[in-house]
């Protein structure tokens, strides 16, 4: 009897799209060495074709097949954080196809820390190119149902691995030049990276100049719900609630305190007070609140510390108007 994993690996070999769970968000996977398969990702997502994709690997023993001139720092970070929510940008091997790298001389690589993803990658025994399995510019999916809602018919198979534990996308570190830079913050923080590297990587401002790699997650309005979202300090949250009631408007709120009142017009979702739990729930909460037809989503601004950096990054992007 063929298992679901074997079926999924066979679909990948046949050039089809398979959505699969990772510890961060669900990925929309295709055989990274097949240009026709990779083209299907861009079509399904409605994503601009020059945006590079992350190649998911079954283990760090596959690194040399995809990257060249690999610095020691890459092996140290792989050892410390893989399988896990960290993507390394390295110089690519010449054979890596342009559709995956966006025509750049670098490639993004990661070994995901989810048992189903690892089983799939081991069974496929190659690189799987996978962006987050959402339509371009929308909120990343953290359950199989989110993927079906967004992409439904466009995928040959959705592997269901439950809710993603981390809940926001991997940290991206660029090691392709002499100074390491964080291109996208994630739950592996700058401090975590600095502990291994012996030096804090700089926070790179991606996409703002010559020679800077393109990161689609760096577009300001990425990860945005359709309902306008505002970030407010605690006092202002209560003020916004009172104002909405006075104007007879429906308001959605995501804040760490319990809802202080009972009113049909206020949809209150209590947020976790701790960054990992907050990240885990964030996208599901935004999807839920976005579906309630409110005039606005108010999110109470979290603390500005290192541990909250990745969450604050996603909230800031969600709040940027498209
Ligand atoms: O957690 C994650 O990273 C998830 C799961 C599925 O692994 N994937 C994900 O993929 O977030 P995506 O495509 O939504 O975001 C990947 C980011 C993009 O912003 C892309 O531009 C950047 O990685 N990227 C990929 N290759 C790159 C490269 N060679 N240079 C610079 N940025 C790169
Ligand atoms: Mg994405």
Coordinates of C-alpha atoms and ligand atoms in Angstrom, one line a residue:
X1 CA 0.0 0.0 0.0
X2 CA 1.4 3.4 -0.9
X3 CA 1.4 5.9 1.9
X4 CA 0.2 9.4 1.6
X5 CA 3.9 10.5 1.8
X6 CA 4.9 8.2 -1.1
X7 CA 1.9 9.6 -3.1
X8 CA 3.0 13.2 -2.4
X9 CA 6.6 12.4 -3.4
X10 CA 5.4 10.8 -6.6
X11 CA 3.3 13.9 -7.4
X12 CA 6.4 16.1 -6.9
X13 CA 8.4 13.8 -9.2
X14 CA 5.6 14.1 -11.8
X15 CA 5.9 17.9 -11.7
X16 CA 2.7 18.6 -9.6
X17 CA 2.2 20.9 -6.7
X18 CA 2.0 19.5 -3.2
X19 CA 1.1 21.7 -0.2
X20 CA 2.8 20.5 3.0
X21 CA 3.1 21.6 6.6
X22 CA 6.3 23.1 8.1
X23 CA 6.9 24.3 11.6
X24 CA 6.5 27.9 10.4
X25 CA 3.7 28.0 7.8
X26 CA 2.4 25.7 5.1
X27 CA 4.5 25.6 2.0
X28 CA 3.4 25.2 -1.7
X29 CA 5.9 22.7 -2.9
X30 CA 7.3 21.8 -6.3
X31 CA 10.4 19.9 -7.5
X32 CA 13.0 22.6 -7.3
X33 CA 15.0 21.2 -10.3
X34 CA 12.0 21.2 -12.7
X35 CA 11.3 24.6 -14.3
X36 CA 7.8 23.5 -15.4
X37 CA 6.8 22.5 -11.9
X38 CA 8.3 25.7 -10.4
X39 CA 6.3 27.8 -12.9
X40 CA 3.1 26.2 -11.5
X41 CA 3.9 27.8 -8.1
X42 CA 4.0 31.3 -9.6
X43 CA 0.8 30.7 -11.5
X44 CA -1.1 29.3 -8.4
X45 CA 0.1 32.1 -6.1
X46 CA -0.3 34.9 -8.6
X47 CA 3.3 35.8 -7.5
X48 CA 5.6 38.0 -9.7
X49 CA 8.0 35.6 -11.5
X50 CA 11.2 37.3 -10.4
X51 CA 10.7 36.6 -6.7
X52 CA 13.1 33.9 -5.5
X53 CA 11.9 30.8 -3.6
X54 CA 13.3 28.9 -0.7
X55 CA 14.5 25.4 -1.5
X56 CA 13.6 22.9 1.3
X57 CA 16.1 20.1 1.9
X58 CA 15.9 16.8 3.8
X59 CA 19.2 17.4 5.6
X60 CA 22.3 19.6 5.7
X61 CA 24.1 16.8 3.8
X62 CA 22.3 18.2 0.7
X63 CA 23.8 21.7 1.2
X64 CA 26.6 21.3 -1.3
X65 CA 24.3 20.2 -4.1
X66 CA 22.7 23.6 -4.1
X67 CA 25.3 26.1 -2.7
X68 CA 28.9 26.8 -3.4
X69 CA 31.7 28.7 -1.4
X70 CA 29.8 27.8 1.8
X71 CA 31.2 29.8 4.7
X72 CA 31.8 28.1 8.1
X73 CA 29.1 30.3 9.5
X74 CA 26.5 28.4 7.4
X75 CA 27.6 25.0 8.8
X76 CA 27.5 26.4 12.3
X77 CA 24.0 27.9 11.9
X78 CA 22.8 24.7 10.2
X79 CA 24.2 22.6 13.1
X80 CA 22.6 24.9 15.7
X81 CA 19.1 25.5 14.1
X82 CA 18.3 22.8 11.5
X83 CA 15.8 21.3 11.2
X84 CA 14.2 24.5 12.2
X85 CA 12.8 28.0 11.2
X86 CA 16.0 29.4 9.6
X87 CA 16.7 30.1 5.9
X88 CA 20.3 30.6 4.7
X89 CA 21.0 32.6 1.6
X90 CA 24.2 31.3 0.0
X91 CA 25.9 31.5 -3.4
X92 CA 24.2 29.0 -5.7
X93 CA 25.5 26.1 -7.6
X94 CA 25.5 26.9 -11.3
X95 CA 22.8 24.2 -12.0
X96 CA 20.2 25.8 -9.8
X97 CA 17.4 27.1 -12.1
X98 CA 16.7 30.8 -12.5
X99 CA 13.0 30.3 -11.7
X100 CA 14.0 29.4 -8.1
X101 CA 16.6 32.1 -7.6
X102 CA 14.8 34.9 -9.4
X103 CA 17.9 35.0 -11.7
X104 CA 20.2 35.9 -8.8
X105 CA 23.5 34.3 -8.0
X106 CA 22.2 33.1 -4.6
X107 CA 19.8 30.5 -3.3
X108 CA 17.7 30.3 -0.2
X109 CA 18.0 26.9 1.7
X110 CA 16.3 25.5 4.7
X111 CA 15.7 22.1 6.5
X112 CA 12.2 22.5 8.0
X113 CA 11.5 21.1 11.5
X114 CA 8.2 19.3 10.9
X115 CA 8.0 15.5 10.9
X116 CA 5.7 15.4 7.8
X117 CA 7.9 17.8 5.9
X118 CA 11.0 15.8 6.7
X119 CA 9.3 12.5 5.7
X120 CA 8.2 14.0 2.4
X121 CA 11.7 15.5 1.7
X122 CA 13.4 12.2 2.6
X123 CA 11.1 10.2 0.4
X124 CA 11.5 12.7 -2.5
X125 CA 15.2 12.8 -1.8
X126 CA 15.7 16.2 -3.4
X127 CA 15.1 19.9 -3.1
X128 CA 11.5 21.2 -2.9
X129 CA 10.9 24.8 -3.8
X130 CA 8.1 26.2 -1.6
X131 CA 6.8 29.6 -0.8
X132 CA 4.1 30.0 1.8
X133 CA 0.9 28.4 0.4
X134 CA -1.2 31.5 0.2
X135 CA -2.2 33.8 -2.7
X136 CA 0.4 36.5 -3.2
X137 CA 0.2 39.3 -0.6
X138 CA -2.3 37.6 1.7
X139 CA -1.8 36.1 5.1
X140 CA 0.3 33.0 5.3
X141 CA -1.5 29.7 6.0
X142 CA -0.9 27.9 9.3
X143 CA -3.5 25.1 8.8
X144 CA -4.4 22.8 5.9
X145 CA -7.8 24.4 5.8
X146 CA -6.2 27.9 5.2
X147 CA -4.4 26.3 2.2
X148 CA -7.6 24.8 0.8
X149 CA -9.4 28.2 1.3
X150 CA -6.7 30.1 -0.6
X151 CA -5.5 27.7 -3.3
X152 CA -8.0 24.8 -3.3
X153 CA -8.1 23.4 -6.9
X154 CA -4.6 24.7 -7.8
X155 CA -2.8 22.0 -5.8
X156 CA -2.7 18.3 -6.5
X157 CA -2.5 17.4 -2.8
X158 CA -2.6 19.1 0.6
X159 CA -0.8 17.1 3.4
X160 CA -2.5 17.9 6.7
X161 CA -0.1 18.2 9.6
X162 CA -2.3 20.2 11.9
X163 CA -1.6 23.7 13.0
X164 CA 2.0 25.0 12.5
X165 CA 3.8 25.3 15.8
X166 CA 5.9 28.4 15.1
X167 CA 3.3 30.2 13.1
X168 CA 5.3 32.8 11.3
X169 CA 7.9 32.5 8.5
X170 CA 11.5 31.5 9.0
X171 CA 14.3 33.9 9.8
X172 CA 16.2 34.6 6.6
X173 CA 20.0 35.2 7.0
X174 CA 22.1 36.3 4.0
X175 CA 25.5 34.7 4.2
X176 CA 26.4 35.2 0.5
X177 CA 28.7 38.2 1.2
X178 CA 31.2 39.0 3.9
X179 CA 28.8 40.5 6.5
X180 CA 25.9 38.4 7.5
X181 CA 22.5 40.2 7.4
X182 CA 19.1 39.3 8.6
X183 CA 16.7 39.9 5.6
X184 CA 13.6 38.7 7.4
X185 CA 13.3 38.4 11.2
X186 CA 11.8 35.2 12.6
X187 CA 11.6 33.2 15.8
X188 CA 15.3 32.5 15.5
X189 CA 16.3 36.0 16.7
X190 CA 19.3 38.2 16.1
X191 CA 20.4 37.4 19.6
X192 CA 20.1 33.6 19.0
X193 CA 22.1 34.0 15.8
X194 CA 24.7 36.2 17.5
X195 CA 25.3 33.5 20.2
X196 CA 26.3 31.0 17.5
X197 CA 28.2 33.4 15.2
X198 CA 29.9 35.2 18.0
X199 CA 28.8 38.4 16.3
X200 CA 25.3 39.9 15.9
X201 CA 24.3 39.9 12.2
X202 CA 23.1 43.3 11.0
X203 CA 19.4 43.8 10.2
X204 CA 19.5 44.1 6.5
X205 CA 17.1 46.5 4.7
X206 CA 16.2 44.3 1.8
X207 CA 15.2 45.5 -1.6
X208 CA 16.4 49.1 -1.1
X209 CA 19.4 49.3 -3.4
X210 CA 21.8 47.8 -6.0
X211 CA 22.9 44.3 -5.3
X212 CA 20.5 43.8 -2.4
X213 CA 18.6 40.5 -2.8
X214 CA 14.9 40.8 -3.4
X215 CA 12.7 39.5 -0.6
X216 CA 9.0 39.5 -1.4
X217 CA 8.3 39.5 2.4
X218 CA 10.0 42.9 2.4
X219 CA 7.2 44.6 0.4
X220 CA 5.5 46.8 2.9
X221 CA 1.9 45.6 2.5
X222 CA 2.7 41.9 2.6
X223 CA 0.8 39.6 5.0
X224 CA -2.1 42.0 5.0
X225 CA -5.7 41.2 5.9
X226 CA -8.4 42.9 3.7
X227 CA -9.8 44.8 6.7
X228 CA -7.6 47.8 7.6
X229 CA -5.4 47.0 10.6
X230 CA -4.1 49.5 13.1
X231 CA -1.5 49.0 15.9
X232 CA -2.3 50.9 19.1
X233 CA -0.9 51.3 22.6
X234 CA -3.1 49.8 25.4
X235 CA -4.9 53.1 26.3
X236 CA -5.7 53.8 22.7
X237 CA -7.2 50.3 22.3
X238 CA -9.9 51.1 24.9
X239 CA -10.4 54.6 23.3
X240 CA -10.9 53.0 19.9
X241 CA -13.5 50.6 21.3
X242 CA -15.4 53.4 22.9
X243 CA -15.3 55.4 19.7
X244 CA -16.5 52.4 17.6
X245 CA -19.5 51.9 20.0
X246 CA -20.3 55.6 19.8
X247 CA -20.2 55.5 16.0
X248 CA -22.1 52.2 15.9
X249 CA -19.3 50.5 14.1
X250 CA -18.1 46.9 14.2
X251 CA -14.6 46.7 15.5
X252 CA -12.2 43.7 15.8
X253 CA -9.6 43.7 18.6
X254 CA -6.6 41.5 19.3
X255 CA -5.2 42.4 22.7
X256 CA -3.6 40.5 25.6
X257 CA -6.3 41.5 28.2
X258 CA -9.6 39.9 28.5
X259 CA -12.5 41.7 26.9
X260 CA -13.6 44.4 29.3
X261 CA -17.2 44.6 28.0
X262 CA -19.9 42.7 26.3
X263 CA -21.1 44.3 23.1
X264 CA -22.2 42.7 19.8
X265 CA -20.3 45.3 17.8
X266 CA -16.9 44.4 19.4
X267 CA -15.2 41.2 18.3
X268 CA -12.5 40.7 20.8
X269 CA -9.8 38.0 20.5
X270 CA -7.5 37.7 23.5
X271 CA -3.9 37.5 22.4
X272 CA -1.1 35.6 24.1
X273 CA 1.2 37.7 26.4
X274 CA 4.3 35.8 25.4
X275 CA 5.9 36.1 21.9
X276 CA 6.1 32.4 20.9
X277 CA 2.5 31.8 21.7
X278 CA 1.5 35.1 20.1
X279 CA 3.3 34.1 16.8
X280 CA 1.8 30.7 16.9
X281 CA -1.8 32.2 16.9
X282 CA -1.2 35.4 14.9
X283 CA -2.1 34.4 11.3
X284 CA -5.1 32.3 12.4
X285 CA -6.3 35.2 14.5
X286 CA -5.9 37.7 11.7
X287 CA -7.8 35.4 9.2
X288 CA -10.6 35.0 11.7
X289 CA -10.9 38.7 12.5
X290 CA -10.6 39.5 8.8
X291 CA -13.7 37.4 8.1
X292 CA -16.0 39.3 10.5
X293 CA -16.7 42.3 8.3
X294 CA -15.5 44.9 10.8
X295 CA -14.5 48.4 9.8
X296 CA -11.1 47.9 11.4
X297 CA -8.8 45.4 13.2
X298 CA -7.2 47.0 16.2
X299 CA -4.1 45.2 17.5
X300 CA -2.5 46.2 20.8
X301 CA 1.2 46.9 20.0
X302 CA 3.5 44.3 21.7
X303 CA 6.7 45.3 23.5
X304 CA 9.6 46.4 21.3
X305 CA 12.2 43.8 22.6
X306 CA 14.3 41.3 20.7
X307 CA 12.0 38.4 21.5
X308 CA 9.1 40.3 19.9
X309 CA 11.0 41.6 16.8
X310 CA 9.6 39.0 14.3
X311 CA 6.0 39.5 15.5
X312 CA 6.4 43.3 15.4
X313 CA 7.7 43.0 11.8
X314 CA 4.7 41.0 10.7
X315 CA 2.3 43.3 12.5
X316 CA 3.9 46.4 11.0
X317 CA 3.5 44.9 7.5
X318 CA -0.1 43.9 8.2
X319 CA -0.8 47.5 9.2
X320 CA 0.8 49.0 6.1
X321 CA -2.0 50.0 3.7
X322 CA -1.7 48.1 0.4
Ligands
LIG1 O1 9.1 29.7 6.8 C1 9.3 29.9 5.6 O2 10.3 30.4 5.2 C2 8.2 29.5 4.6 C3 8.1 27.9 4.7 C4 7.1 27.4 3.7 O3 9.3 27.4 4.5 N1 8.4 29.9 3.3 C5 8.3 31.2 3.0 O4 8.4 31.4 1.6 O5 8.0 32.1 3.7 P1 8.1 32.7 0.9 O6 8.4 32.5 -0.6 O7 6.7 33.1 1.2 O8 9.2 33.7 1.4 C6 10.5 33.4 1.1 C7 11.3 34.6 1.1 C8 10.9 35.5 0.0 O9 10.7 36.8 0.6 C9 12.0 35.5 -0.9 O10 12.2 36.7 -1.6 C10 13.2 35.2 -0.1 O11 12.7 34.3 0.9 N2 14.3 34.5 -0.8 C11 14.3 33.3 -1.3 N3 15.5 33.1 -2.0 C12 16.2 34.3 -1.9 C13 17.5 34.7 -2.3 N4 18.2 34.0 -3.1 N5 17.9 35.9 -2.0 C14 17.1 36.7 -1.2 N6 15.9 36.4 -0.7 C15 15.4 35.2 -1.1
LIG2 MG1 5.0 34.2 1.8

